[in-house]
Amino acid sequence: MDFSGKRILVTGSSRGIGRATARVFLDAGARVAINGRSRQATDTCIETLGPGTAVVAVPGDVSEVAGCEAVVNRAIDLLGGLDVLVNSAGVAFFETIEDSDEAIWNATINTNLKGTYFCIRAALPALRADHGNVVNVASDAGLQGETGLTAYCASKGGVVNLTRALAMELAPAVRVNCVCPGYVDTDMVRRDGIDKTEDPAAEERRLINLAPLKRFAQPEEIGQAIAYLASAKAINVTGTALQIDGGSTAGQ
C-alpha cells in the first residue's frame, strides 16, 4: 500500500495500536501527526519512530470537545490538510459494575466514544475537501459482551454503530470504517489488566484461550488492517466493522 504524500492523523498514537499504526503509515510514505495526552508522550513516541519531516506532534486530550478540535486543527495546519483520520485513543478499566463509579464511566465514554465523535466532526471539512476517510478503532467488545468490561463494551459498541451511521450520513464524500480487535499484546492489556490480577500468568492464558486461534494479536497486525481500510484498495468499503479477533466473535 502506497500512502506517499498522504496526510494522516492518528489519535492515541503515543503507544500501543496507535503507535504501531503510525509506523505502518510512515513506512508506506505518509506524513503522520502523532497524538498523546502530553507533549512528553508525543515527543517520546517520535523519538521511537524516528524524528523527521514526516512526523509532527499534536499533543492534546481528546476526551474533551475542545481538545478534539485543538488536536485536529493543529494536525491540519501542520500537515497542510488531512486525508485520513484514525481514532485510536482509548482507555479500558477492568472492573465489574459494582466496582465502577461515575469517574470510570465518564473517562471511558469520553475518551473512547465522545472523542471519536468530535474528532470526526472537527476533521470533516478537511476530509471532504480531500476526499478523505476515517478509520475508528473499536473492539470485539463492541460486538459482544464481556464480564468485567461493561463500560468499555458500551463505549466500543457505540463506536461500531457510530461508524455505521456516519458511513451512511457522510457517503459518498467520506468513507468511515472501523476495526474490531480482540486482545492485542499492548501495555494497556498487560499493565492495566493482566498484571493487576492475582495470577498474571493464568490470566494471560485465560485471555489467549478466549479466541479459537489461541494467540494475542500484535499491534502491527491491527495497523496493517487500518491501513488497508484507509487505502485506495478499500475504495468500495464503508460502514464495515472489520473483526481481527482470532475468531472470538465467530460464534456470535
Short mmCIF file of C-alpha atoms in Angstrom, two decimals:
data_model
loop_
_atom_site.label_atom_id
_atom_site.label_comp_id
_atom_site.label_asym_id
_atom_site.label_seq_id
_atom_site.Cartn_x
_atom_site.Cartn_y
_atom_site.Cartn_z
CA MET A 1 0.00 0.00 0.00
CA ASP A 2 1.35 3.38 -1.03
CA PHE A 3 0.49 6.44 1.05
CA SER A 4 3.09 8.74 -0.48
CA GLY A 5 2.00 12.34 0.01
CA LYS A 6 -0.94 11.39 2.21
CA ARG A 7 -1.56 13.24 5.47
CA ILE A 8 -2.65 11.13 8.44
CA LEU A 9 -3.71 11.94 11.99
CA VAL A 10 -3.63 9.03 14.43
CA THR A 11 -5.07 9.89 17.84
CA GLY A 12 -3.69 7.94 20.76
CA SER A 13 -0.56 7.20 18.76
CA SER A 14 1.96 7.61 21.58
CA ARG A 15 1.63 3.91 22.43
CA GLY A 16 0.07 0.57 21.56
CA ILE A 17 -2.06 0.12 18.45
CA GLY A 18 -1.87 3.82 17.64
CA ARG A 19 1.92 3.90 17.58
CA ALA A 20 2.11 0.72 15.50
CA THR A 21 -0.40 2.22 13.07
CA ALA A 22 1.64 5.40 12.76
CA ARG A 23 4.68 3.27 11.90
CA VAL A 24 2.76 1.41 9.18
CA PHE A 25 1.70 4.68 7.56
CA LEU A 26 5.19 6.18 7.82
CA ASP A 27 6.72 3.09 6.21
CA ALA A 28 4.18 3.49 3.38
CA GLY A 29 5.29 7.06 2.68
CA ALA A 30 2.72 9.11 4.60
CA ARG A 31 3.19 12.17 6.76
CA VAL A 32 1.75 11.47 10.20
CA ALA A 33 0.56 13.62 13.10
CA ILE A 34 1.31 11.91 16.42
CA ASN A 35 -1.09 12.47 19.31
CA GLY A 36 -0.81 11.74 23.00
CA ARG A 37 -2.17 13.49 26.06
CA SER A 38 1.11 15.23 26.85
CA ARG A 39 3.96 16.75 24.89
CA GLN A 40 6.31 14.36 26.64
CA ALA A 41 4.30 11.36 25.41
CA THR A 42 4.29 12.56 21.80
CA ASP A 43 7.97 13.51 21.87
CA THR A 44 8.94 10.11 23.30
CA CYS A 45 6.92 8.37 20.59
CA ILE A 46 8.51 10.47 17.85
CA GLU A 47 11.97 9.58 19.17
CA THR A 48 10.99 5.91 18.91
CA LEU A 49 9.60 6.28 15.39
CA GLY A 50 12.49 8.43 14.21
CA PRO A 51 12.13 12.22 14.07
CA GLY A 52 11.95 13.94 10.71
CA THR A 53 9.80 15.99 8.41
CA ALA A 54 7.33 13.11 8.00
CA VAL A 55 6.25 13.31 11.66
CA VAL A 56 4.60 16.17 13.57
CA ALA A 57 3.46 16.34 17.19
CA VAL A 58 -0.11 17.27 18.11
CA PRO A 59 -0.45 16.60 21.86
CA GLY A 60 -3.83 17.03 23.50
CA ASP A 61 -6.62 15.32 25.41
CA VAL A 62 -9.32 14.08 23.05
CA SER A 63 -11.72 13.21 25.87
CA GLU A 64 -12.96 16.81 25.72
CA VAL A 65 -14.52 18.59 22.74
CA ALA A 66 -12.06 21.48 22.92
CA GLY A 67 -9.18 19.02 22.96
CA CYS A 68 -10.53 17.19 19.91
CA GLU A 69 -10.84 20.44 17.99
CA ALA A 70 -7.38 21.65 19.01
CA VAL A 71 -5.66 18.37 18.07
CA VAL A 72 -7.41 18.05 14.72
CA ASN A 73 -6.94 21.68 13.74
CA ARG A 74 -3.26 21.62 14.70
CA ALA A 75 -2.72 18.46 12.64
CA ILE A 76 -4.42 20.04 9.62
CA ASP A 77 -2.29 23.17 9.98
CA LEU A 78 0.98 21.27 10.29
CA LEU A 79 0.20 18.74 7.55
CA GLY A 80 -1.49 21.18 5.18
CA GLY A 81 -4.70 19.16 5.07
CA LEU A 82 -5.95 15.74 6.07
CA ASP A 83 -6.51 12.57 4.07
CA VAL A 84 -7.07 10.02 6.83
CA LEU A 85 -8.23 10.28 10.44
CA VAL A 86 -7.56 7.26 12.64
CA ASN A 87 -9.32 7.39 16.01
CA SER A 88 -7.16 5.14 18.16
CA ALA A 89 -7.20 6.93 21.52
CA GLY A 90 -8.77 4.68 24.10
CA VAL A 91 -8.85 3.59 27.71
CA ALA A 92 -10.08 0.46 29.47
CA PHE A 93 -10.88 -0.21 33.12
CA PHE A 94 -11.07 -3.88 34.00
CA GLU A 95 -13.80 -3.51 36.64
CA THR A 96 -17.20 -5.04 37.33
CA ILE A 97 -20.19 -2.69 37.52
CA GLU A 98 -20.13 -2.95 41.34
CA ASP A 99 -16.52 -1.78 41.41
CA SER A 100 -17.05 1.02 38.88
CA ASP A 101 -18.14 4.57 39.52
CA GLU A 102 -19.07 7.71 37.61
CA ALA A 103 -15.43 8.66 37.11
CA ILE A 104 -14.65 5.34 35.37
CA TRP A 105 -17.79 5.61 33.23
CA ASN A 106 -17.02 9.19 32.19
CA ALA A 107 -13.35 8.52 31.44
CA THR A 108 -14.25 5.52 29.29
CA ILE A 109 -17.14 7.04 27.35
CA ASN A 110 -15.48 10.43 26.94
CA THR A 111 -12.23 9.06 25.54
CA ASN A 112 -13.47 6.11 23.52
CA LEU A 113 -16.78 7.39 22.15
CA LYS A 114 -17.11 11.14 22.61
CA GLY A 115 -13.53 11.71 21.47
CA THR A 116 -14.10 9.65 18.33
CA TYR A 117 -17.31 11.55 17.52
CA PHE A 118 -15.90 15.04 17.97
CA CYS A 119 -12.57 14.35 16.27
CA ILE A 120 -14.53 13.27 13.20
CA ARG A 121 -16.73 16.36 13.47
CA ALA A 122 -13.68 18.64 13.62
CA ALA A 123 -11.97 16.87 10.72
CA LEU A 124 -14.97 16.80 8.38
CA PRO A 125 -14.27 19.97 6.34
CA ALA A 126 -10.71 18.85 5.57
CA LEU A 127 -11.74 15.25 4.87
CA ARG A 128 -14.49 16.37 2.50
CA ALA A 129 -12.10 18.73 0.70
CA ASP A 130 -9.54 15.98 0.18
CA HIS A 131 -11.95 13.04 -0.34
CA GLY A 132 -10.52 11.50 2.79
CA ASN A 133 -11.71 8.75 5.09
CA VAL A 134 -11.95 7.71 8.74
CA VAL A 135 -10.92 4.50 10.48
CA ASN A 136 -12.06 4.05 14.06
CA VAL A 137 -10.56 1.57 16.50
CA ALA A 138 -13.44 -0.30 18.11
CA SER A 139 -13.12 -3.80 19.63
CA ASP A 140 -14.59 -7.26 19.66
CA ALA A 141 -16.03 -6.00 22.95
CA GLY A 142 -18.15 -3.70 20.82
CA LEU A 143 -19.72 -6.74 19.16
CA GLN A 144 -20.28 -8.90 22.24
CA GLY A 145 -20.43 -8.57 26.00
CA GLU A 146 -17.52 -9.33 28.30
CA THR A 147 -17.57 -9.69 32.08
CA GLY A 148 -15.64 -7.00 33.93
CA LEU A 149 -15.58 -4.60 30.98
CA THR A 150 -19.09 -3.18 30.97
CA ALA A 151 -18.21 0.48 30.43
CA TYR A 152 -15.66 -0.46 27.79
CA CYS A 153 -18.18 -2.68 25.98
CA ALA A 154 -20.71 0.15 26.00
CA SER A 155 -18.19 2.61 24.58
CA LYS A 156 -16.92 0.32 21.83
CA GLY A 157 -20.42 -0.80 20.88
CA GLY A 158 -21.12 2.89 20.43
CA VAL A 159 -18.07 3.26 18.19
CA VAL A 160 -19.23 0.37 15.98
CA ASN A 161 -22.71 1.80 15.47
CA LEU A 162 -21.36 5.35 15.14
CA THR A 163 -19.18 4.03 12.32
CA ARG A 164 -22.19 2.54 10.54
CA ALA A 165 -24.35 5.64 10.99
CA LEU A 166 -21.65 8.04 9.77
CA ALA A 167 -20.82 5.79 6.82
CA MET A 168 -24.39 6.37 5.66
CA GLU A 169 -24.53 10.05 6.58
CA LEU A 170 -21.20 11.06 5.01
CA ALA A 171 -21.31 8.97 1.84
CA PRO A 172 -20.24 9.35 -0.87
CA ALA A 173 -17.78 12.09 0.14
CA VAL A 174 -16.13 10.38 3.13
CA ARG A 175 -15.75 6.66 3.88
CA VAL A 176 -15.99 5.57 7.53
CA ASN A 177 -14.89 2.15 8.78
CA CYS A 178 -13.69 0.57 12.00
CA VAL A 179 -11.54 -2.33 13.13
CA CYS A 180 -12.61 -4.63 15.96
CA PRO A 181 -9.52 -6.21 17.51
CA GLY A 182 -9.63 -8.90 20.13
CA TYR A 183 -6.92 -8.94 22.78
CA VAL A 184 -3.76 -7.29 21.47
CA ASP A 185 -0.34 -7.56 23.09
CA THR A 186 -0.14 -3.95 24.32
CA ASP A 187 0.85 -2.26 27.55
CA MET A 188 -2.82 -1.43 28.22
CA VAL A 189 -3.78 -5.12 28.17
CA ARG A 190 -0.79 -6.16 30.26
CA ARG A 191 -0.32 -3.24 32.65
CA ASP A 192 -3.97 -2.30 33.20
CA GLY A 193 -5.37 -5.83 33.00
CA ILE A 194 -3.17 -8.91 33.27
CA ASP A 195 -0.58 -7.53 35.68
CA LYS A 196 -3.24 -6.42 38.20
CA THR A 197 -4.61 -9.92 38.74
CA GLU A 198 -3.52 -12.31 41.48
CA ASP A 199 -2.04 -14.74 38.93
CA PRO A 200 -0.92 -12.85 35.78
CA ALA A 201 0.29 -16.00 34.01
CA ALA A 202 -3.08 -17.70 34.49
CA GLU A 203 -4.91 -14.56 33.37
CA GLU A 204 -2.80 -14.35 30.22
CA ARG A 205 -3.62 -17.98 29.40
CA ARG A 206 -7.32 -17.31 30.02
CA LEU A 207 -7.40 -14.33 27.66
CA ILE A 208 -5.44 -16.15 24.96
CA ASN A 209 -7.86 -19.06 25.15
CA LEU A 210 -10.88 -16.81 24.54
CA ALA A 211 -10.08 -16.85 20.81
CA PRO A 212 -10.08 -20.02 18.68
CA LEU A 213 -6.68 -19.10 17.22
CA LYS A 214 -5.20 -19.10 20.76
CA ARG A 215 -2.94 -16.05 20.43
CA PHE A 216 -2.79 -12.34 21.10
CA ALA A 217 -2.69 -10.13 18.03
CA GLN A 218 0.35 -7.92 17.61
CA PRO A 219 -0.21 -4.15 17.32
CA GLU A 220 1.36 -4.10 13.85
CA GLU A 221 -1.29 -6.53 12.60
CA ILE A 222 -4.02 -4.09 13.59
CA GLY A 223 -2.08 -1.25 11.99
CA GLN A 224 -1.91 -3.11 8.69
CA ALA A 225 -5.69 -3.67 8.74
CA ILE A 226 -6.27 0.01 9.46
CA ALA A 227 -4.01 0.96 6.57
CA TYR A 228 -5.95 -1.34 4.24
CA LEU A 229 -9.27 0.29 5.16
CA ALA A 230 -7.72 3.73 4.67
CA SER A 231 -6.20 2.84 1.30
CA ALA A 232 -7.48 3.03 -2.25
CA LYS A 233 -7.71 -0.77 -2.18
CA ALA A 234 -10.79 -0.35 0.04
CA ILE A 235 -12.43 2.28 -2.17
CA ASN A 236 -15.76 0.42 -2.10
CA VAL A 237 -15.67 -0.32 1.62
CA THR A 238 -17.59 1.81 4.11
CA GLY A 239 -19.58 1.07 7.25
CA THR A 240 -17.51 -2.04 7.88
CA ALA A 241 -16.55 -3.36 11.33
CA LEU A 242 -13.52 -5.50 10.46
CA GLN A 243 -13.01 -8.24 13.04
CA ILE A 244 -9.36 -9.01 13.85
CA ASP A 245 -10.06 -11.10 16.89
CA GLY A 246 -8.66 -14.59 16.35
CA GLY A 247 -12.20 -15.84 15.92
CA SER A 248 -13.53 -14.66 19.29
CA THR A 249 -16.77 -13.40 17.72
CA ALA A 250 -17.13 -16.13 15.08
CA GLY A 251 -19.90 -17.87 17.00
CA GLN A 252 -21.93 -14.72 17.63
#
